[in-house]
Structures are given as C-alpha cells and as structure tokens.
XYZ file of C-alpha atoms in Angstrom:
667
model
C 21.107 63.250 29.033
C 17.416 62.321 27.614
C 16.337 58.761 27.225
C 16.673 57.325 23.692
C 14.205 54.995 22.024
C 14.611 53.061 18.868
C 12.473 54.003 15.726
C 12.498 51.382 12.765
C 11.487 52.476 9.478
C 9.963 50.767 6.722
C 13.252 49.974 4.972
C 14.434 48.211 7.787
C 16.995 50.612 9.098
C 16.697 52.278 12.498
C 17.542 55.458 14.311
C 18.502 56.335 17.941
C 15.974 59.215 18.725
C 15.209 61.106 22.358
C 12.057 59.972 23.821
C 9.506 62.382 22.907
C 10.690 63.045 19.138
C 8.029 63.607 16.703
C 7.597 61.696 13.368
C 7.570 65.439 11.881
C 11.103 65.807 13.319
C 12.098 62.506 12.102
C 10.937 63.391 8.552
C 12.693 66.487 8.618
C 16.188 64.715 9.574
C 15.492 62.403 6.554
C 15.327 65.123 4.066
C 13.360 68.533 3.214
C 11.310 67.034 0.588
C 9.654 64.265 2.764
C 9.129 66.696 5.738
C 7.152 68.579 3.448
C 5.318 65.831 1.947
C 4.457 63.697 5.334
C 1.086 64.296 6.347
C 0.982 61.668 9.271
C 2.625 58.788 10.751
C 1.810 55.181 11.380
C 2.894 53.879 14.473
C 3.265 50.140 15.057
C 0.130 49.999 12.066
C -1.621 52.880 13.856
C -2.244 56.194 12.286
C -1.309 58.849 14.321
C -0.594 62.768 14.269
C 2.732 63.926 12.896
C 3.283 66.131 15.975
C 2.480 63.519 18.536
C 5.577 62.655 20.657
C 7.009 58.978 20.335
C 7.286 57.545 23.709
C 8.696 53.999 23.037
C 10.494 51.993 20.579
C 8.230 51.629 17.403
C 7.836 50.887 14.188
C 7.445 54.172 12.071
C 6.038 54.698 8.610
C 5.319 58.322 7.118
C 2.070 58.889 5.230
C 2.244 60.977 2.585
C -0.370 61.834 -0.424
C 0.944 58.740 -2.286
C -0.525 56.410 0.727
C -3.915 57.715 -0.963
C -6.206 55.506 1.404
C -4.815 56.740 4.710
C -4.231 60.343 3.209
C -8.039 60.676 2.195
C -9.344 59.658 5.483
C -7.229 62.146 7.248
C -7.848 65.255 5.086
C -11.598 64.250 5.119
C -11.707 64.196 8.700
C -10.078 67.641 8.605
C -12.634 69.124 6.280
C -15.283 67.858 8.661
C -13.880 69.792 11.509
C -12.998 72.933 9.415
C -16.654 72.728 8.094
C -17.941 72.688 11.897
C -15.517 75.668 12.818
C -16.843 77.792 9.980
C -20.708 76.962 10.849
C -19.847 78.237 14.397
C -18.108 81.329 13.178
C -20.787 82.260 10.877
C -23.701 81.436 13.093
C -22.720 81.651 17.009
C -24.874 79.516 18.930
C -24.598 76.885 16.466
C -24.526 73.350 18.008
C -22.066 70.714 16.811
C -22.460 67.109 17.257
C -20.343 64.704 15.162
C -18.806 64.840 11.532
C -17.016 61.486 10.256
C -15.250 61.108 6.993
C -17.305 59.030 4.165
C -16.054 57.096 1.027
C -16.022 60.129 -1.154
C -15.971 63.070 1.652
C -17.382 64.092 5.114
C -20.340 65.464 6.809
C -21.238 67.161 10.041
C -24.535 67.168 11.979
C -25.048 70.615 13.556
C -28.426 72.388 15.120
C -28.707 75.883 14.040
C -29.197 78.545 16.586
C -33.047 79.353 17.788
C -32.227 82.958 16.114
C -32.240 81.257 12.289
C -34.135 78.643 10.525
C -32.291 74.997 9.948
C -29.426 75.297 7.421
C -30.082 74.984 3.986
C -28.421 74.837 0.373
C -28.219 79.030 0.319
C -25.998 78.867 3.337
C -23.594 76.432 1.608
C -21.709 79.132 -0.502
C -20.825 81.322 2.589
C -19.804 78.201 4.497
C -17.403 77.135 1.827
C -15.553 80.750 1.877
C -15.358 80.444 5.598
C -13.839 77.313 5.443
C -11.154 78.434 2.805
C -10.403 81.435 5.080
C -9.701 78.964 8.051
C -7.649 76.600 5.666
C -5.402 79.840 4.389
C -5.008 80.796 8.095
C -3.073 77.558 8.455
C -4.062 76.866 11.901
C -2.225 74.531 14.032
C -4.236 71.607 15.017
C -2.994 70.507 18.329
C -4.284 67.355 20.443
C -4.785 67.668 24.290
C -5.776 65.026 26.822
C -8.352 66.426 29.050
C -10.440 64.961 32.170
C -13.983 63.880 31.557
C -15.271 66.522 34.160
C -13.599 69.243 32.660
C -14.689 68.608 29.323
C -18.365 68.150 30.399
C -18.098 71.604 32.356
C -16.896 73.413 29.025
C -19.364 71.875 27.075
C -22.403 72.789 29.481
C -20.849 76.102 29.954
C -21.168 76.887 26.170
C -24.296 75.507 25.546
C -23.087 72.315 23.833
C -25.870 70.078 25.167
C -25.056 67.238 22.665
C -21.524 67.054 23.023
C -22.029 67.368 26.952
C -24.689 64.317 26.632
C -22.139 62.275 24.976
C -19.322 62.981 27.387
C -21.210 62.148 30.171
C -21.896 58.663 28.884
C -18.230 57.692 28.439
C -16.602 55.967 31.324
C -15.930 58.158 34.535
C -12.227 58.717 34.838
C -11.452 58.163 31.510
C -9.186 60.944 29.945
C -10.609 62.111 26.478
C -9.189 63.956 23.641
C -9.629 67.106 21.951
C -8.140 69.135 19.121
C -7.523 72.777 19.161
C -7.855 74.606 15.504
C -5.471 77.478 16.704
C -6.334 78.705 20.097
C -9.830 79.791 19.662
C -11.652 76.577 18.543
C -11.965 72.828 19.816
C -13.627 69.600 19.235
C -13.860 66.556 21.092
C -12.289 63.935 18.931
C -10.197 60.819 19.188
C -7.857 62.026 15.873
C -5.798 61.669 13.766
C -5.426 65.165 12.234
C -3.091 66.823 9.925
C -0.611 69.349 11.511
C -2.392 72.417 10.622
C -5.520 73.266 8.426
C -3.368 74.623 5.762
C -2.295 71.007 4.833
C -5.745 70.569 3.137
C -6.217 72.094 -0.266
C -8.805 74.883 -0.172
C -9.856 74.300 -3.830
C -10.258 70.390 -3.181
C -13.552 70.391 -1.577
C -17.212 71.358 -2.238
C -20.206 71.358 -0.017
C -22.844 69.267 -1.766
C -26.298 68.920 -0.209
C -27.961 69.268 3.322
C -30.463 66.736 4.842
C -32.464 66.299 7.837
C -30.876 64.025 10.550
C -31.757 62.791 14.206
C -29.626 63.191 17.159
C -28.035 59.747 17.433
C -30.233 58.816 14.830
C -33.563 58.458 16.790
C -36.374 60.335 15.411
C -37.557 60.949 19.004
C -34.676 63.148 19.333
C -33.894 66.760 18.333
C -33.332 67.418 14.599
C -30.394 68.565 13.185
C -29.069 69.197 9.870
C -26.423 67.027 8.177
C -24.146 69.064 5.710
C -22.487 66.812 3.202
C -19.194 67.898 1.264
C -16.711 65.983 -0.866
C -12.877 66.156 -0.209
C -9.893 65.381 -2.083
C -6.279 65.656 -1.887
C -6.158 67.874 -4.888
C -8.436 70.224 -7.551
C -7.846 67.443 -10.100
C -9.274 64.617 -7.967
C -12.462 66.987 -6.856
C -12.783 67.776 -10.449
C -12.834 64.142 -11.535
C -15.112 63.076 -8.988
C -17.663 65.893 -9.907
C -17.110 64.850 -13.500
C -18.174 61.136 -12.360
C -21.352 62.641 -10.651
C -22.675 64.722 -13.708
C -22.073 61.363 -15.683
C -23.442 59.257 -12.803
C -26.794 61.841 -13.256
C -27.136 61.377 -16.601
C -27.232 57.734 -16.628
C -29.361 57.256 -13.666
C -31.509 54.288 -14.221
C -34.456 55.882 -12.579
C -34.417 58.774 -15.275
C -33.491 56.618 -18.133
C -35.890 54.121 -17.145
C -38.711 56.915 -17.545
C -37.257 58.284 -20.648
C -37.224 54.867 -22.286
C -40.556 53.441 -20.928
C -38.823 50.889 -19.181
C -40.397 50.558 -15.796
C -41.828 52.763 -13.040
C -42.346 52.493 -9.114
C -45.173 53.763 -7.141
C -46.517 53.873 -3.581
C -49.316 51.451 -4.164
C -46.319 48.470 -4.284
C -43.326 50.290 -2.132
C -40.229 48.541 -3.180
C -41.850 46.664 -5.995
C -41.340 47.153 -9.854
C -43.838 47.536 -12.392
C -42.239 46.140 -15.686
C -43.443 47.905 -18.936
C -43.313 46.035 -22.062
C -39.755 47.251 -23.110
C -38.311 47.044 -19.855
C -39.392 43.513 -19.774
C -37.876 42.563 -23.072
C -34.765 43.442 -21.374
C -35.488 41.007 -18.537
C -36.794 38.306 -20.848
C -33.453 38.616 -23.077
C -31.282 38.175 -19.748
C -33.451 35.193 -18.330
C -33.154 33.422 -21.909
C -29.222 34.030 -21.794
C -28.861 32.812 -18.165
C -30.822 29.801 -18.685
C -28.574 28.850 -21.787
C -25.899 29.243 -19.399
C -26.910 27.195 -16.693
C -28.346 24.814 -18.958
C -25.012 24.519 -20.643
C -23.050 24.278 -17.241
C -25.117 21.250 -15.958
C -27.678 22.712 -13.723
C -31.170 21.802 -13.244
C -33.985 24.419 -12.968
C -36.666 24.195 -10.324
C -39.433 26.220 -8.968
C -40.367 26.975 -5.174
C -43.014 28.100 -3.159
C -43.302 31.797 -2.125
C -44.586 31.132 1.172
C -43.238 28.542 3.845
C -44.129 28.074 7.638
C -42.076 29.723 9.939
C -40.947 26.615 11.479
C -39.063 25.915 8.559
C -37.315 29.606 8.698
C -36.651 28.621 12.517
C -34.743 25.290 11.859
C -32.758 27.140 9.027
C -31.687 29.554 11.545
C -33.187 32.764 9.744
C -35.924 33.091 11.825
C -33.623 34.066 14.863
C -31.011 35.923 12.449
C -33.180 37.393 10.025
C -36.662 37.752 11.023
C -36.485 41.696 10.768
C -36.137 41.550 7.198
C -38.813 38.910 6.500
C -42.758 39.564 5.926
C -44.346 37.634 7.980
C -48.148 36.172 7.329
C -50.750 34.907 9.801
C -51.790 31.217 8.646
C -55.491 31.808 9.339
C -58.135 33.304 7.827
C -58.418 37.018 8.920
C -61.535 38.527 10.901
C -63.848 39.883 8.382
C -66.417 41.587 10.980
C -66.025 45.515 11.499
C -64.865 45.016 15.201
C -62.021 42.891 16.744
C -58.482 42.127 15.763
C -57.837 41.361 12.546
C -55.750 38.061 13.335
C -56.298 36.236 16.617
C -53.424 35.555 19.083
C -53.737 31.811 17.927
C -52.475 32.223 14.603
C -49.864 30.302 13.206
C -46.987 32.527 11.288
C -45.484 31.791 7.604
C -43.235 34.157 5.960
C -42.757 35.373 2.117
C -39.300 33.495 1.431
C -36.471 36.147 1.693
C -33.959 33.681 -0.172
C -34.150 30.278 -1.860
C -31.811 27.964 0.068
C -34.046 26.110 2.570
C -36.504 25.229 -0.104
C -33.744 24.085 -2.618
C -32.460 21.738 0.620
C -36.332 20.448 0.845
C -35.929 19.340 -2.975
C -32.302 17.773 -2.537
C -33.982 15.915 0.658
C -36.765 14.360 -1.790
C -35.650 10.745 -2.184
C -32.239 8.940 -1.389
C -29.087 10.669 -2.992
C -26.069 8.926 -3.680
C -22.470 10.085 -3.916
C -22.880 9.215 -7.695
C -25.950 11.624 -7.756
C -23.208 14.781 -6.743
C -22.728 17.363 -7.448
C -26.250 18.123 -7.882
C -26.455 21.855 -9.257
C -30.230 23.231 -8.610
C -31.331 26.622 -10.425
C -34.114 28.824 -9.684
C -35.210 32.333 -11.002
C -36.350 33.060 -7.584
C -38.705 35.259 -6.627
C -37.922 36.704 -2.824
C -39.329 39.455 -0.609
C -37.153 41.399 1.936
C -38.841 44.064 4.390
C -36.173 47.078 3.596
C -37.056 50.228 5.481
C -38.802 52.754 3.104
C -35.992 55.152 3.364
C -33.523 52.464 1.961
C -35.549 52.015 -1.241
C -33.537 53.291 -4.367
C -35.079 52.499 -7.762
C -33.970 49.040 -9.211
C -30.838 49.097 -6.868
C -32.575 48.429 -3.420
C -36.195 46.590 -3.907
C -38.466 44.789 -1.471
C -39.505 42.201 -4.340
C -36.586 40.765 -6.561
C -35.679 37.956 -8.585
C -32.755 36.197 -7.877
C -30.321 34.104 -10.705
C -29.939 31.537 -7.598
C -28.777 28.349 -7.429
C -27.234 25.936 -4.886
C -24.659 23.016 -5.746
C -24.933 20.173 -3.364
C -21.420 18.359 -3.808
C -19.168 16.167 -1.627
C -15.902 17.581 0.095
C -13.797 16.355 -2.491
C -15.585 18.312 -5.375
C -15.887 21.676 -3.562
C -12.735 23.146 -5.370
C -13.599 22.082 -8.697
C -17.136 23.345 -8.570
C -16.122 26.588 -7.426
C -13.258 26.972 -10.200
C -16.017 26.036 -12.833
C -18.364 28.623 -11.094
C -15.558 31.402 -11.313
C -14.601 30.776 -15.071
C -18.605 30.608 -16.016
C -19.059 34.088 -14.141
C -16.081 35.281 -15.805
C -17.579 34.613 -19.435
C -20.972 35.941 -18.521
C -19.533 39.259 -17.084
C -17.504 39.918 -20.067
C -20.545 39.022 -22.279
C -22.538 41.511 -20.406
C -19.710 44.550 -21.451
C -17.583 44.352 -18.340
C -14.119 43.817 -18.910
C -12.793 44.720 -15.436
C -13.875 43.073 -12.071
C -12.543 42.402 -8.691
C -12.680 39.127 -6.506
C -13.076 39.221 -2.750
C -12.846 36.761 -0.015
C -15.395 37.934 2.787
C -14.394 35.911 5.716
C -15.766 34.854 9.211
C -17.898 37.408 11.112
C -18.051 37.373 14.678
C -21.373 36.028 15.018
C -21.514 32.643 13.065
C -22.194 29.118 13.031
C -20.008 26.190 13.020
C -16.458 25.476 14.276
C -13.250 27.498 13.392
C -11.761 24.345 11.802
C -14.915 24.124 9.698
C -14.505 27.991 8.555
C -10.727 27.427 8.307
C -11.358 24.763 5.545
C -14.346 26.639 3.736
C -12.072 29.616 3.324
C -9.195 27.879 2.225
C -11.309 25.942 -0.503
C -12.485 29.214 -1.812
C -8.995 30.545 -1.915
C -7.825 27.718 -3.673
C -10.574 27.501 -6.322
C -9.683 31.173 -7.328
C -5.962 30.486 -7.304
C -6.809 27.579 -9.629
C -8.917 29.677 -11.651
C -5.791 32.107 -12.324
C -8.287 34.955 -10.951
C -6.390 35.304 -7.585
C -4.250 38.095 -8.997
C -3.829 41.844 -8.908
C -5.279 42.226 -12.280
C -8.621 40.755 -10.743
C -8.419 42.955 -7.507
C -8.021 39.909 -5.217
C -8.650 41.045 -1.722
C -9.409 39.327 1.466
C -11.942 41.001 3.605
C -11.998 40.183 7.401
C -15.558 39.928 9.072
C -17.661 40.375 5.955
C -18.736 36.605 5.550
C -22.348 35.491 6.093
C -23.379 34.022 9.430
C -23.282 30.579 7.912
C -20.408 30.558 5.341
C -17.409 32.427 3.848
C -18.137 33.977 0.274
C -16.405 35.125 -2.725
C -17.758 38.265 -4.361
C -17.698 39.828 -7.643
C -17.356 43.323 -7.719
C -17.874 44.979 -11.322
C -16.250 48.340 -12.545
C -18.915 50.243 -14.804
C -18.187 52.642 -17.661
C -17.435 55.557 -15.475
C -15.390 53.705 -12.751
C -17.779 53.097 -10.352
C -17.952 49.478 -8.520
C -21.180 47.368 -7.855
C -21.062 44.157 -6.132
C -23.044 41.340 -7.730
C -22.137 37.659 -8.084
C -21.411 35.442 -4.856
C -20.549 31.891 -3.962
C -20.788 30.677 -0.496
C -19.358 27.415 0.910
C -21.705 26.113 3.443
C -21.653 23.511 5.751
C -24.273 24.510 8.199
C -27.523 24.654 6.326
C -27.231 20.943 5.475
C -26.524 20.023 8.997
C -29.632 21.982 10.522
C -32.116 21.037 7.743
C -30.646 17.193 7.998
C -29.702 16.937 4.077
C -27.631 13.848 3.698
C -26.591 11.533 0.703
C -25.229 8.013 0.829
C -21.506 7.754 0.431
C -19.158 4.753 -1.171
C -18.942 3.301 2.318
C -22.631 2.730 2.739
C -22.817 5.489 5.244
C -24.910 8.841 5.263
C -22.824 11.807 4.996
C -23.832 15.679 4.690
C -23.146 17.235 1.642
C -21.405 20.555 1.350
C -23.635 23.417 0.079
C -22.397 25.959 -2.191
C -24.801 29.246 -2.677
C -24.247 31.048 -5.777
C -25.672 33.834 -7.883
C -24.138 35.860 -11.104
C -26.275 38.613 -11.680
C -27.599 38.852 -7.875
C -31.036 39.691 -9.011
C -32.341 40.657 -12.148
C -33.848 43.910 -10.891
C -30.629 45.483 -9.677
C -28.211 43.800 -12.555
C -30.660 46.066 -15.428
C -30.178 48.996 -13.217
C -26.729 48.214 -13.369
C -26.777 47.718 -17.039
C -28.928 50.723 -17.716
C -26.538 53.104 -16.167
C -23.528 50.903 -17.552
C -24.434 51.718 -21.091
C -26.331 55.214 -20.391
C -29.292 53.548 -21.707
C -27.731 52.598 -25.306
C -27.875 49.015 -24.703
C -25.985 46.660 -27.034
C -28.208 45.406 -29.906
C -28.924 42.087 -28.509
C -30.518 43.669 -25.370
C -32.186 46.807 -26.605
C -36.152 46.709 -26.592
C -36.277 48.246 -30.043
C -33.299 47.058 -32.401
C -33.943 49.263 -35.381
C -36.645 51.738 -36.580
C -37.632 52.012 -40.169
C -38.394 55.642 -40.846
C -39.756 57.121 -43.947
C -38.519 60.555 -45.679
C -41.729 60.778 -47.782
C -44.956 59.209 -48.056
C -44.150 57.533 -51.396
C -41.856 55.251 -49.458
C -44.377 53.764 -47.088
C -45.138 50.427 -49.017
C -41.461 49.618 -48.946
C -40.939 50.841 -45.415
C -43.369 48.443 -44.270
C -41.860 45.666 -46.464
C -38.411 46.323 -45.067
C -39.741 45.991 -41.406
C -41.654 42.815 -42.197
C -38.579 41.270 -43.536
C -36.446 42.549 -40.474
C -39.088 40.712 -38.156
C -38.935 37.763 -40.251
C -35.185 37.904 -39.351
C -35.685 37.978 -35.634
C -35.241 41.954 -35.142
C -37.303 43.832 -32.825
C -38.188 46.410 -35.164
C -40.538 49.675 -35.008
C -41.812 51.883 -38.307
C -41.968 55.526 -38.423
C -44.223 56.611 -41.223
C -45.305 59.909 -39.699
C -45.383 63.142 -41.591
C -42.576 64.718 -39.875
C -39.348 66.073 -41.048
C -36.280 63.252 -41.110
C -33.976 65.192 -38.471
C -37.166 65.238 -36.005
C -37.373 61.442 -36.517
C -33.397 60.865 -36.094
C -33.565 62.900 -32.749
C -36.321 61.310 -31.178
C -35.193 57.804 -32.080
C -31.611 58.616 -30.949
C -33.059 60.196 -27.676
C -35.151 56.540 -27.293
C -31.834 54.740 -27.460
C -32.602 52.718 -30.587
C -29.217 51.237 -31.846
C -30.230 51.430 -35.465
C -32.214 54.054 -37.618
C -33.062 52.788 -41.460
C -34.015 55.680 -43.334
C -35.850 55.192 -46.664
C -36.761 57.795 -49.204
C -38.337 57.362 -52.910
C -34.846 56.439 -54.171
C -34.107 53.844 -51.556
C -37.286 52.411 -52.460
C -36.474 52.091 -56.176
C -33.078 50.699 -55.529
C -33.708 48.583 -52.931
C -31.253 49.990 -50.249
C -31.404 51.784 -47.184
C -29.537 54.614 -45.550
C -28.423 53.096 -41.984
C -27.683 55.281 -39.101
C -25.832 53.807 -36.182
C -26.488 55.269 -32.468
C -23.731 57.567 -31.224
C -22.113 57.759 -34.768
C -22.132 60.556 -37.451
C -23.169 59.781 -40.960
C -24.941 57.154 -42.647
C -24.258 54.335 -44.936
C -26.147 53.456 -47.804
C -26.413 49.520 -48.453
C -28.724 46.891 -49.898
C -31.649 45.852 -47.669
C -30.740 42.501 -47.501
C -26.948 43.502 -46.547
C -28.591 45.684 -43.682
C -30.680 42.777 -42.427
C -27.680 40.353 -42.356
C -25.635 43.304 -40.379
C -28.565 43.634 -37.645
C -29.281 39.985 -37.397
C -25.591 39.323 -36.371
C -25.672 42.495 -33.902
C -28.846 41.337 -32.341
C -27.381 37.777 -31.965
C -26.684 37.363 -28.042
C -23.171 36.846 -27.437
C -23.230 33.255 -26.514
C -24.869 32.179 -29.767
C -22.472 33.755 -32.117
C -19.989 31.791 -33.896
C-alpha cells in the first residue's frame, strides 16, 4: 500500500493522498473546473509545477489566473522558453543563454549562427509565428534532474558554449534541473513552468524589439542579441498594454518637451538639462508653490555649498557606500603645462554633493540647540550631482544634475510620529493639488547592509507605521504595503507612488527616519535634563527632484498643463487686421490681471491659428474679429473642447484669472 501524506488546503481542510500524487491530480479530484483552471501549485509558499509529485506533508494552494502576479510570472517565463525554442527551430546553430520574465513581459539573449547576421526587427514576425506553432502543438513541459557532468557534456556536444560555461561554474556534484518541451527541446532552468506550451494564450504575446547585449553583461565578452517581448494572460490584457504603450509614446516628455519648446539635452552636458523660457516658467511656478507650502508648514529655507571636502563624506558614510556615484574634484590648481599629469598624486579630494543631508547637519550644529528649538525643519531647493552611467540617462527622468525639494527635520524622539504624520498630510494635499488623485504609500524596510542596531531599526520602522496609520493612510485605498530589504543603508523610509493618467506608477516622495547620521556627524541638542542628546533626523522630499517631477507632469497631462502651470495661459488671435488694436488692448488687460498671454496678429486663416495653438497646448484661445472689437467681447476656445463661447472681455479675464490661480491660493 502506498505511503500516505497529508495535504492541507487554504480553507483549512486536509486530504490524505498517496506520496507522489501531483497537485494536478488533487485539482482534478476537487472538480473539473479547478482542474482546467489550475496553472501551478504553491507548496508551503513556494511556486512549483502542477505536475511535480508531492513527497511529504504540505500546505497546498492551487494557482489560477485569478492569482495574477504568480500567473503572469509563470506565463512570461514560458513565453521566454518558447521564444528560445522558436529561434533555434528556425535557425539551427543559434546558441541560447538565459531568458527571464520581466515586469511586463520577457526576453531571451541569443547568439545567431555564424551563417547569418545578428537577429533584427525583420526576424520578429517569423519568430512570433513559430512561437504560436509551438503553443498550438501543446507540448508537455517536463522537469528532469540531471547531473552537472551529464549536462556539461550535452551542451559541449551541441556547441552551446554559453550554457556549458555556466554549468561548469555551478558546484561539483550538484544536480541541475532541465525542462523538456515535448521530447525534442530542452533548456537548463530552475522552473517552475506550466504543464504544457498550450497553457499560454497564443494571442496574448507580442515581440517588441531587439537590442545588443553582452554575455553576462560584460562588454569584454561575446555580443548577443536580446529579443524582448510582452506577455499576458489573455489578448484583452495584451491589447490594453499595447494601448498604454501607444499613449505613453504620445505623452513622451522628451517629444513634448521639444514640441512645446520646454527644454533640451545635449552631449556637451551629459545628463544636465537646458531649460528654455517656457520650461523654466513651469519650474518657477512649482518652486513658488512649494515655497508657499513649506513656509506654511514651518520650514526654514537654506542654501548650502555644491562642493565639500571628501573628509566630510567619509565621516557621513557616503564616501564608503556611495562613492561610485559621486563626482570627485581635486583640491589643487591643475597643471597648466603641456606635459605631465593634470593632477598630482598629492591632491586632496573634494566632491560635488550627491545629496544635501550632511550639509544640513552642519547648519544644525552651528550654535547650541535646545530641546525647545525642536523640531527644526530645514528646507533647500538643493542642486545635486550623481555620476549616473551614460546608458542609464533618460530625459528628465534620470539625470546627473538635479534639484531636490529637500528638507530635514531634526526632532526629539517623542516628536517623530507627529512630524511624520504632518508630512503625510502635507504630501497628500500637494499631490492632489498637482492633479494626482491616486497614489500608494509603501514602507521600505531594513536592507542587509546597514548601519545601526536591530533595536534601532525596530523602533524606526514602528514609528513610520504608526504615523501613516494616524494619518489614516495605512489602508488598501492608499495601496499600503511593506517592502522588505528596500530601505536606505541608514534608515527605513516611506515612499509615495503616484498613479498617472494612463495607469503608470511613479515613485516620488519619501520620508526616512534616521538615527545614524546625527551620530556620525556629532549632532546634538541640550535636553530638558541638561544633558546632550542626539536628535532624530527625518529626511523628506515630495517632488523628489524638480526635473523628474516635471517630466512626470508632462506625461501625466500629455503636455496639457492645468492653466496655472501652463507656460502660455492664453493667446489672443485676430480674424481680421481691423481687430489688431482691440487684440493688443485685450492682451494688455490680461497681462495686467497676471495672465501669461501672447498675441497672434499674423495674416493667417483663423483655423490655422486655432490648430497651431492647440498643438502648442495653450489652454485658452481668445478669438477677436471686427464684431468682437465693436462689442467688447471675445470668442473663447478651451483646449480639448469643441465650439466656443462668446463673452464680454471682462468676464473672460475673470474666468482666466480664476483658472490661472494656483490651487493653494484659491478661495
């Protein structure tokens, strides 16, 4: 009689089954509907193949498409393997390497055979069709355990030099797992996989692009081709994703930045932004808004140096943990001769600041601070530099020079929860004023490499949790979630993730509770007991950086800024030259009312003017002709709306003035 094991299901019920029973067999015993829907199994919390036999007492949960995160990970992993199989079927001699699932799909790195050029976009339709053929064949995906030596022998025999190299680096004597697709193709893989290729939807994936890659990410190694795809559970999800990508392309801040003449970037200043007049208006409006917000919240604005001695960064801990991201500067006059080194070996080193925190501690340390002085909230629109790799730079979203809306709150232990709660409430108001109704708050917990004791981290994490709860934001509505291992090396942090108009999320604001930096930089205050104590330092930002936040706003609004942020808020356009004088007077009255306005008196058809200013994303177009000039009216057109409204000029000015008022200044 077979030995029996106990399988406990999520509802608490248990079944006695023979050792070697598969989760698929248990699903079939529960019911035919579940047998059809089940994709994989979660065994004591670990995702495994549904056909893998059970060997001991276990907790079992069956994964279906309703378990979307796990299901997507599985199907994307399968799509990657099917991609590799398709490429090798079409072009024998292709070498395969690795192909993981990604956040929205999958990729696989391959090396084309010597008989042909590297793979290109032209090859993707044929690969897609071959993949669908493999899916329709519904080939079983079967797991086997091989010895390391047997697998190395197979790869070397078949000329798979990359796979052989990887297998040789695994520990001797270790058994390795492979997955067969049918009986004619296999790959080395930990799994898990679905039961067969037919379990993925042949209409729910699309190959997107190809790119160059290097074996193991090292440019000294062989160059490969990385084939990217996007994969989903069904065609409806794929179509929604492709639609989002189309919308994202239309909203690309780099494209709109050129079209709207907001900014540009060029090689002479890698990763630094050249702001044009229209773009800098947006910057100044945000900066003015933020200054009003922080003044009202009791912050004191400061300005600190761009360059500080390396010893300061050593003391703060950044030199040891962050130096690869810093721009360093020799503290000596460079050699002006044609020969010899530019900088001597004796040069002392300084660094452009990558963040503002150590400088703010130095301000705090000036003069004796009492417990009565706390909390002390120090704010800076601080320009920082980080040495990002050239390949990682991306428009305004990833730059080397950026300005943070940065502040540090120095407070007593008993003030932490109140201060974090006030910050949560301030951030909530600001994000809603900026047009973001939806956001999530996440708590990033201690990383493996960190300063400070476990007791200190326990306390800091609890304080942040309590503050969010007191602000009423630790709820499902606000996407409350905890992220193990993702805190900074000196502190846990709260993160704000905004959801934009097309459903993308952007991580922007943070607040971090830090007891390490005040200790390292010897910050103290005189407490009520007359003794010196360390303040707790709360690092916080709401925009994150002005550059990235403006990029997010451009894409969120598709360039159609709310009127208060728009570089040009209105254009007065004439139909006939007889209205020129009236148009000039109307524009002057708008300027006097504080409206940013342009006049368009060109001898062009009005439809041409309407189209041009609509493309420029001007919120309001005030059209005037001979009749409007005689009656003192305007025909007002609103961006994104059909038709026009005729109204007296004074009424139009009042309307625009209300729309142009920043949200925090409205009655």
